[in-house]
Structure formats: C-alpha cells, structure tokens
mmCIF file of C-alpha atoms in Angstrom:
data_model
loop_
_atom_site.group_PDB
_atom_site.id
_atom_site.type_symbol
_atom_site.label_atom_id
_atom_site.label_comp_id
_atom_site.label_asym_id
_atom_site.label_seq_id
_atom_site.Cartn_x
_atom_site.Cartn_y
_atom_site.Cartn_z
ATOM 1 C CA MET A 524 0.000 0.000 0.000
ATOM 2 C CA ASN A 525 1.204 3.490 -0.808
ATOM 3 C CA SER A 526 2.613 5.708 1.914
ATOM 4 C CA PHE A 527 0.571 8.608 3.190
ATOM 5 C CA MET A 528 2.771 11.698 3.508
ATOM 6 C CA CYS A 529 1.684 14.513 5.784
ATOM 7 C CA CYS A 530 3.941 17.553 5.425
ATOM 8 C CA PHE A 531 3.796 20.427 7.847
ATOM 9 C CA GLY A 532 5.766 23.617 7.213
ATOM 10 C CA GLU A 533 7.163 25.914 9.856
ATOM 11 C CA ARG A 534 4.937 28.757 10.960
ATOM 12 C CA LYS A 535 6.303 32.271 11.357
ATOM 13 C CA THR A 536 4.710 32.492 14.788
ATOM 14 C CA ILE A 537 5.065 29.344 16.858
ATOM 15 C CA CYS A 538 2.359 28.834 19.446
ATOM 16 C CA ARG A 539 3.998 26.715 22.093
ATOM 17 C CA PRO A 540 1.926 24.638 24.499
ATOM 18 C CA ARG A 541 2.216 25.145 28.233
ATOM 19 C CA TYR A 542 5.046 23.038 29.596
ATOM 20 C CA GLU A 543 2.776 21.367 32.148
ATOM 21 C CA LYS A 544 0.522 19.936 29.440
ATOM 22 C CA SER A 545 3.495 18.757 27.407
ATOM 23 C CA ALA A 546 4.976 17.049 30.438
ATOM 24 C CA ILE A 547 1.714 15.239 31.196
ATOM 25 C CA LEU A 548 1.345 13.989 27.622
ATOM 26 C CA ALA A 549 5.006 12.960 27.552
ATOM 27 C CA SER A 550 4.506 10.947 30.738
ATOM 28 C CA GLU A 551 1.572 9.102 29.135
ATOM 29 C CA THR A 552 3.227 8.390 25.781
ATOM 30 C CA ALA A 553 6.503 7.395 24.156
ATOM 31 C CA PHE A 554 7.254 11.040 23.284
ATOM 32 C CA THR A 555 9.601 13.413 25.079
ATOM 33 C CA VAL A 556 8.434 16.882 26.151
ATOM 34 C CA ASN A 557 10.271 18.459 23.198
ATOM 35 C CA GLU A 558 8.611 16.019 20.806
ATOM 36 C CA VAL A 559 5.172 16.805 22.218
ATOM 37 C CA GLU A 560 5.855 20.509 21.657
ATOM 38 C CA ALA A 561 6.938 19.775 18.090
ATOM 39 C CA LEU A 562 3.749 17.791 17.590
ATOM 40 C CA TYR A 563 1.765 20.769 18.838
ATOM 41 C CA ASP A 564 3.227 22.918 16.067
ATOM 42 C CA MET A 565 2.165 20.257 13.555
ATOM 43 C CA PHE A 566 -1.261 19.975 15.162
ATOM 44 C CA LYS A 567 -1.851 23.734 14.916
ATOM 45 C CA LYS A 568 -0.904 23.667 11.245
ATOM 46 C CA LEU A 569 -3.214 20.738 10.510
ATOM 47 C CA SER A 570 -6.131 21.966 12.617
ATOM 48 C CA SER A 571 -6.141 25.320 10.814
ATOM 49 C CA SER A 572 -5.915 23.945 7.280
ATOM 50 C CA ILE A 573 -9.670 24.363 6.699
ATOM 51 C CA PHE A 574 -11.577 25.446 9.820
ATOM 52 C CA ASP A 575 -8.925 26.996 12.134
ATOM 53 C CA ASP A 576 -10.791 26.257 15.355
ATOM 54 C CA GLY A 577 -8.175 24.357 17.341
ATOM 55 C CA SER A 578 -9.432 20.870 16.455
ATOM 56 C CA ILE A 579 -8.761 18.533 13.543
ATOM 57 C CA HIS A 580 -11.964 17.907 11.635
ATOM 58 C CA LYS A 581 -12.433 14.844 9.465
ATOM 59 C CA GLU A 582 -11.974 16.877 6.283
ATOM 60 C CA GLU A 583 -8.642 18.214 7.576
ATOM 61 C CA PHE A 584 -7.509 14.737 8.595
ATOM 62 C CA LEU A 585 -8.375 13.291 5.179
ATOM 63 C CA LEU A 586 -6.698 16.228 3.441
ATOM 64 C CA ALA A 587 -3.452 15.561 5.314
ATOM 65 C CA LEU A 588 -3.631 11.771 5.090
ATOM 66 C CA CYS A 589 -4.856 11.407 1.509
ATOM 67 C CA GLY A 590 -4.485 14.832 -0.089
ATOM 68 C CA ASN A 591 -8.263 15.017 -0.565
ATOM 69 C CA ARG A 592 -10.739 16.333 2.029
ATOM 70 C CA ASN A 593 -13.546 14.314 0.439
ATOM 71 C CA ASN A 594 -11.691 11.005 0.222
ATOM 72 C CA GLN A 595 -13.876 8.050 1.249
ATOM 73 C CA ASN A 596 -11.069 5.514 1.710
ATOM 74 C CA LEU A 597 -12.107 2.997 4.363
ATOM 75 C CA PHE A 598 -8.667 2.883 5.964
ATOM 76 C CA ALA A 599 -8.430 6.681 6.272
ATOM 77 C CA ASN A 600 -11.923 6.919 7.723
ATOM 78 C CA ARG A 601 -11.190 4.126 10.193
ATOM 79 C CA MET A 602 -7.998 5.894 11.276
ATOM 80 C CA PHE A 603 -9.964 9.068 11.965
ATOM 81 C CA GLN A 604 -12.422 7.114 14.107
ATOM 82 C CA LEU A 605 -9.556 5.669 16.150
ATOM 83 C CA PHE A 606 -7.793 9.016 16.580
ATOM 84 C CA ASP A 607 -11.110 10.550 17.689
ATOM 85 C CA SER A 608 -11.207 8.450 20.835
ATOM 86 C CA ASN A 609 -14.117 10.289 22.501
ATOM 87 C CA HIS A 610 -16.165 10.134 19.281
ATOM 88 C CA ASP A 611 -17.149 13.796 19.237
ATOM 89 C CA GLY A 612 -16.360 14.240 15.548
ATOM 90 C CA VAL A 613 -13.046 16.077 15.916
ATOM 91 C CA ILE A 614 -9.511 15.260 17.065
ATOM 92 C CA GLU A 615 -8.167 17.252 20.007
ATOM 93 C CA PHE A 616 -4.467 17.687 20.669
ATOM 94 C CA SER A 617 -4.319 15.070 23.433
ATOM 95 C CA GLU A 618 -6.077 12.522 21.189
ATOM 96 C CA PHE A 619 -3.636 13.361 18.382
ATOM 97 C CA VAL A 620 -0.605 12.718 20.578
ATOM 98 C CA LEU A 621 -1.977 9.590 22.241
ATOM 99 C CA ALA A 622 -2.887 7.990 18.911
ATOM 100 C CA LEU A 623 0.403 8.882 17.241
ATOM 101 C CA SER A 624 2.294 7.478 20.206
ATOM 102 C CA VAL A 625 1.187 3.996 19.191
ATOM 103 C CA PHE A 626 3.267 4.406 16.018
ATOM 104 C CA HIS A 627 6.376 5.511 17.947
ATOM 105 C CA PRO A 628 9.315 3.064 17.678
ATOM 106 C CA ASP A 629 9.456 2.845 21.473
ATOM 107 C CA ALA A 630 5.729 2.212 21.971
ATOM 108 C CA PRO A 631 4.900 -1.181 23.531
ATOM 109 C CA GLN A 632 4.260 -3.968 21.053
ATOM 110 C CA SER A 633 0.991 -4.716 22.803
ATOM 111 C CA GLU A 634 -0.341 -1.248 21.938
ATOM 112 C CA LYS A 635 0.518 -1.702 18.269
ATOM 113 C CA VAL A 636 -1.171 -5.107 18.157
ATOM 114 C CA ALA A 637 -4.317 -3.779 19.831
ATOM 115 C CA PHE A 638 -4.504 -0.732 17.549
ATOM 116 C CA ALA A 639 -4.101 -2.872 14.441
ATOM 117 C CA PHE A 640 -6.899 -5.119 15.705
ATOM 118 C CA GLN A 641 -9.174 -2.105 16.056
ATOM 119 C CA ILE A 642 -8.494 -1.056 12.464
ATOM 120 C CA TYR A 643 -9.949 -4.341 11.238
ATOM 121 C CA ASP A 644 -12.751 -4.409 13.823
ATOM 122 C CA ILE A 645 -14.704 -1.965 11.677
ATOM 123 C CA ARG A 646 -18.059 -2.554 13.366
ATOM 124 C CA GLN A 647 -16.470 -2.428 16.830
ATOM 125 C CA THR A 648 -17.902 -5.743 17.966
ATOM 126 C CA GLY A 649 -14.694 -6.978 19.587
ATOM 127 C CA PHE A 650 -14.132 -9.421 16.739
ATOM 128 C CA ILE A 651 -12.677 -9.343 13.225
ATOM 129 C CA GLU A 652 -15.178 -10.986 10.913
ATOM 130 C CA HIS A 653 -15.093 -12.228 7.336
ATOM 131 C CA GLY A 654 -16.949 -9.236 5.917
ATOM 132 C CA GLU A 655 -14.687 -6.724 7.635
ATOM 133 C CA VAL A 656 -11.539 -8.319 6.251
ATOM 134 C CA LYS A 657 -13.100 -8.337 2.787
ATOM 135 C CA GLU A 658 -14.034 -4.666 3.053
ATOM 136 C CA MET A 659 -10.493 -3.734 4.093
ATOM 137 C CA ILE A 660 -8.883 -5.775 1.312
ATOM 138 C CA TRP A 661 -11.089 -4.120 -1.299
ATOM 139 C CA ALA A 662 -10.253 -0.718 0.177
ATOM 140 C CA LEU A 663 -6.519 -1.443 0.052
ATOM 141 C CA LEU A 664 -6.781 -2.658 -3.532
ATOM 142 C CA ASP A 665 -8.801 0.392 -4.522
ATOM 143 C CA GLU A 666 -6.341 2.772 -2.859
ATOM 144 C CA SER A 667 -3.428 1.180 -4.733
ATOM 145 C CA ASP A 668 -5.354 0.939 -8.030
ATOM 146 C CA SER A 669 -4.955 -2.836 -7.964
ATOM 147 C CA ILE A 670 -7.424 -5.453 -9.144
ATOM 148 C CA LEU A 671 -7.909 -9.014 -7.927
ATOM 149 C CA PRO A 672 -10.608 -11.517 -8.889
ATOM 150 C CA ASP A 673 -13.205 -12.084 -6.202
ATOM 151 C CA ASP A 674 -12.204 -15.734 -5.820
ATOM 152 C CA THR A 675 -8.615 -14.645 -5.113
ATOM 153 C CA VAL A 676 -9.816 -12.270 -2.424
ATOM 154 C CA GLU A 677 -11.921 -15.059 -0.915
ATOM 155 C CA ALA A 678 -8.880 -17.348 -0.944
ATOM 156 C CA ILE A 679 -6.868 -14.720 0.945
ATOM 157 C CA ILE A 680 -9.619 -14.420 3.541
ATOM 158 C CA TYR A 681 -9.923 -18.203 3.839
ATOM 159 C CA LYS A 682 -6.197 -18.612 4.476
ATOM 160 C CA THR A 683 -6.255 -15.767 7.003
ATOM 161 C CA PHE A 684 -9.075 -17.318 9.029
ATOM 162 C CA GLU A 685 -7.613 -20.797 8.676
ATOM 163 C CA ALA A 686 -4.463 -19.532 10.380
ATOM 164 C CA ALA A 687 -5.960 -17.048 12.851
ATOM 165 C CA ASP A 688 -9.349 -18.425 13.863
ATOM 166 C CA SER A 689 -8.110 -21.095 16.255
ATOM 167 C CA LYS A 690 -11.543 -21.422 17.909
ATOM 168 C CA ARG A 691 -13.141 -22.096 14.522
ATOM 169 C CA ASP A 692 -16.116 -19.868 15.292
ATOM 170 C CA GLY A 693 -15.855 -17.789 12.125
ATOM 171 C CA LYS A 694 -14.366 -14.717 13.771
ATOM 172 C CA ILE A 695 -11.069 -13.558 15.232
ATOM 173 C CA ASP A 696 -10.971 -12.207 18.781
ATOM 174 C CA LEU A 697 -8.151 -10.149 20.290
ATOM 175 C CA GLU A 698 -6.380 -13.125 21.852
ATOM 176 C CA GLU A 699 -6.429 -15.010 18.535
ATOM 177 C CA TRP A 700 -5.170 -11.869 16.821
ATOM 178 C CA LYS A 701 -2.275 -11.555 19.261
ATOM 179 C CA GLU A 702 -1.282 -15.143 18.563
ATOM 180 C CA PHE A 703 -1.631 -14.623 14.820
ATOM 181 C CA VAL A 704 0.587 -11.530 14.923
ATOM 182 C CA ALA A 705 3.153 -13.339 17.070
ATOM 183 C CA HIS A 706 3.588 -15.837 14.234
ATOM 184 C CA ASN A 707 3.278 -13.159 11.520
ATOM 185 C CA PRO A 708 5.058 -10.020 12.814
ATOM 186 C CA SER A 709 4.926 -8.415 9.368
ATOM 187 C CA LEU A 710 1.244 -7.755 10.073
ATOM 188 C CA ILE A 711 2.196 -4.776 12.223
ATOM 189 C CA LYS A 712 5.422 -3.685 10.524
ATOM 190 C CA ASN A 713 3.787 -0.422 9.433
ATOM 191 C CA MET A 714 2.556 0.292 12.937
ATOM 192 C CA THR A 715 5.988 1.789 13.568
ATOM 193 C CA VAL A 716 6.916 5.132 12.011
ATOM 194 C CA PRO A 717 10.661 5.757 12.484
ATOM 195 C CA TYR A 718 10.284 9.520 11.939
ATOM 196 C CA LEU A 719 8.357 9.816 15.191
ATOM 197 C CA LYS A 720 11.489 9.127 17.220
ATOM 198 C CA ASP A 721 13.830 11.963 18.135
ATOM 199 C CA PHE A 722 12.308 14.379 15.633
ATOM 200 C CA THR A 723 12.249 18.148 16.163
ATOM 201 C CA ARG A 724 10.891 21.155 14.323
ATOM 202 C CA ALA A 725 13.771 20.684 11.876
ATOM 203 C CA LEU A 726 11.898 17.622 10.615
ATOM 204 C CA PRO A 727 8.330 18.899 10.073
ATOM 205 C CA SER A 728 6.965 15.794 8.397
ATOM 206 C CA PHE A 729 6.211 12.162 9.052
ATOM 207 C CA VAL A 730 4.768 9.172 7.280
ATOM 208 C CA LEU A 731 1.715 7.139 8.206
ATOM 209 C CA ARG A 732 1.216 3.771 6.527
ATOM 210 C CA SER A 733 -1.528 1.253 6.786
ATOM 211 C CA ASP A 734 -0.856 -1.647 9.101
ATOM 212 C CA THR A 735 -1.146 -4.211 6.378
ATOM 213 C CA GLU A 736 -0.532 -5.132 2.804
ATOM 214 C CA VAL A 737 -2.269 -7.726 0.688
ATOM 215 C CA ASP A 738 -0.268 -10.846 -0.113
ATOM 216 C CA THR A 739 -2.054 -12.533 -2.995
ATOM 217 C CA ASN A 740 -0.273 -15.814 -2.283
ATOM 218 C CA ASN A 741 -1.046 -16.093 1.388
ATOM 219 C CA SER A 742 -3.092 -14.351 4.043
ATOM 220 C CA ILE A 743 -3.230 -10.627 4.760
ATOM 221 C CA CYS A 744 0.221 -9.427 5.802
#
C-alpha cells in the first residue's frame, strides 16, 4: 500500500503549548516533552488547514492523510475514528498525541497489536469478521489501483481465518489476533513510524502507513 505523507511547514509564529501539558502527555506516551511541543506545532498547522478552530476535523484529517478532504477511503476513515477516541467528531491535541504514540518506535508492542486489531474491527464488535476483512482488502486494492478476482480475495480471507481463527467460530478475537501476529510479525510492521522518534521542528513531516498489505499468495500481511 502506498505511503501517506503529511507535510507540515514551519509557521512564522510558533504557538507553544504550556510546559505542564506537554509534560503530562510525555509521561503518558513514548514522546519526550520536546517532541510533544513539536507535535503541537504540527497539530496547529493541521487543525487550521480548513476550519482553524483548534481541532482537527475529518476533512482536515483526510486532506493531510490522503491529499483530498472528500476522500472516502475505508482505511483513512477508520484511522480518523480511532484518533477521535471520545467520538465527538473532531480530534483534540491530546487525542492526536496519544494515537500517534502507538506508532512511535518505542511504543509497547501490545499497543501496536491492539490498535491494528481495532483497524480491522470496523463494526467495533470486539471481533474481526469475514466481511470486515473483505471490506479492508477491497479498500486497500482500490487505494493502490490494484485489481484481484473475487475468488482470489476469498482465498486470501480463507487462508487468514484458517491460520488465525483457532476457535473455529468464524471470527477472530483479540487473543487469537495476538497469537496470529506473534507468528506473523509483518502484520504490524507499518505500525511503527521511524520519523516519530527523536524528531524536532527541523523535521516537520512524518509518514503514516496502513498496518497491512495484501499478499495474494497467502493471508493478509
């Protein structure tokens, strides 16, 4: 899947967050205080790209992630839902930092695994089901302008569930997912964004990738 590049330029006037807030967020994430402050500069740039009201709206998120405020990509929309943890329709600064922290190289593996699970759990039932995997595969193929026959897609899904659904109940729960990832670590390789470590305002950009690619010969990975 193609990379999503979000570029943020320097602003002439830098609005720095209060140190206390930066310290609190740093204590709750993998970021340092300086990195949180750098993220705040990026957040202010992104949150003012369309509405300039101190929050990142969905259109602004899609514009940064996909280059199109009206993009209906399933992955991008699912990412917005996960960043917007209180589900109020916008992303606040603390939500922005907490979600990005999962992609930090020093973030716990368990957080990356759980976040990746949530991406696939589209209907938020606590399980990954056949239809959700199919929807995500089609979205990934569409985003990359790729085409696969429906029977090939079904074969990919079959192999995925054959390997991951150890309870044979037609769905994948979090524990099964953890075990599946343990045997297939490439599933979360894009849950780590190297640029998020030790960056400063001298590096005003980072890359977000999807957590998965489609392997037409095996399962999703």
